[in-house]
mmCIF file of C-alpha atoms in Angstrom:
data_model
loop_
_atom_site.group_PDB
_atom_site.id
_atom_site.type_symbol
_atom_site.label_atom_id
_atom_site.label_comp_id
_atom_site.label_asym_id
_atom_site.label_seq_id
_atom_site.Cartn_x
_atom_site.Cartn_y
_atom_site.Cartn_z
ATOM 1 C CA UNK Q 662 -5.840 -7.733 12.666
ATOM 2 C CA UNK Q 663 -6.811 -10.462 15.180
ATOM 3 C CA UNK Q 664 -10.424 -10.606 16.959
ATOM 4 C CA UNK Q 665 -8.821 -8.612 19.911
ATOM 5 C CA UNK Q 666 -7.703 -5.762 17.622
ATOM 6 C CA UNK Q 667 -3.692 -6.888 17.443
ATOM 7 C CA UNK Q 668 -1.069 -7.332 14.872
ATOM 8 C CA UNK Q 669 1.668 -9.409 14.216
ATOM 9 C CA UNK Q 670 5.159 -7.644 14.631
ATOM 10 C CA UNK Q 671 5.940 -8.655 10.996
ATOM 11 C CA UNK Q 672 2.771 -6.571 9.726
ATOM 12 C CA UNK Q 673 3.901 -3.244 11.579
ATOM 13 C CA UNK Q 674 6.109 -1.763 8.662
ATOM 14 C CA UNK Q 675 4.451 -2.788 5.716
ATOM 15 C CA UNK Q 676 1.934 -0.037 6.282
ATOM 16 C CA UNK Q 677 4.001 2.697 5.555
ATOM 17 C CA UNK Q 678 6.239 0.594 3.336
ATOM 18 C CA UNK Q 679 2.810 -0.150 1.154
ATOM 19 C CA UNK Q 680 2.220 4.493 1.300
ATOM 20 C CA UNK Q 681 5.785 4.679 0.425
ATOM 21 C CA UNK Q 682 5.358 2.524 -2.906
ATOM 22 C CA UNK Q 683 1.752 3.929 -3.472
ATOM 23 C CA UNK Q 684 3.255 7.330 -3.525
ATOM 24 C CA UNK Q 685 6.067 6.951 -5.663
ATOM 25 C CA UNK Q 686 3.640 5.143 -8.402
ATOM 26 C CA UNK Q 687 1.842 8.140 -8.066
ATOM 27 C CA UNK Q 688 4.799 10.687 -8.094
ATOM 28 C CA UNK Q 689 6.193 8.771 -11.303
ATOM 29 C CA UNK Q 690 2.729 8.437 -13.090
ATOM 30 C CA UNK Q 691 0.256 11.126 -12.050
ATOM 31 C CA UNK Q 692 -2.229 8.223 -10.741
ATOM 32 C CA UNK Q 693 -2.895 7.985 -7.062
ATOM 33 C CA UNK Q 694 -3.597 4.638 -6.422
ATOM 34 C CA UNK Q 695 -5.804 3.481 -3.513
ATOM 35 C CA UNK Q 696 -6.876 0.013 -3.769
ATOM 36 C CA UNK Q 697 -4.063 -2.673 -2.937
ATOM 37 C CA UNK Q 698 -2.425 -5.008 -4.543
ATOM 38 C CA UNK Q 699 -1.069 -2.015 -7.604
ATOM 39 C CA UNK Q 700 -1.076 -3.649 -10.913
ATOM 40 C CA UNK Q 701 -0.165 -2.281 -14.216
ATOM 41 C CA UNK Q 702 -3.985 -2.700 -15.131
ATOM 42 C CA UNK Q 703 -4.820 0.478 -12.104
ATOM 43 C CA UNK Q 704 -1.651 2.222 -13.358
ATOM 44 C CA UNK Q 705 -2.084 2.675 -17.253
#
């Protein structure tokens, strides 16, 4: 987000493309994870 509280049109779908990936880590492993960026260090 800017100062006046915008985004850039390029940042719009990575927020439910980063829930969509955070989900299926947790669907395939049993973790949730909730802390960006995922690494296999969070995951194991």
């Amino acid at each position: 987000l800017d100062p006046m509280g915008a985004k850039g049109i390029g940042e719009i779908p990575l927020v439910g493309f980063t829930a969509a990936v955070a989900n299926a880590v947790y669907h395939a492993t049993g973790k949730r994870i909730r802390e960006l960026p995922i690494t296999p260090d969070k995951v194991i």
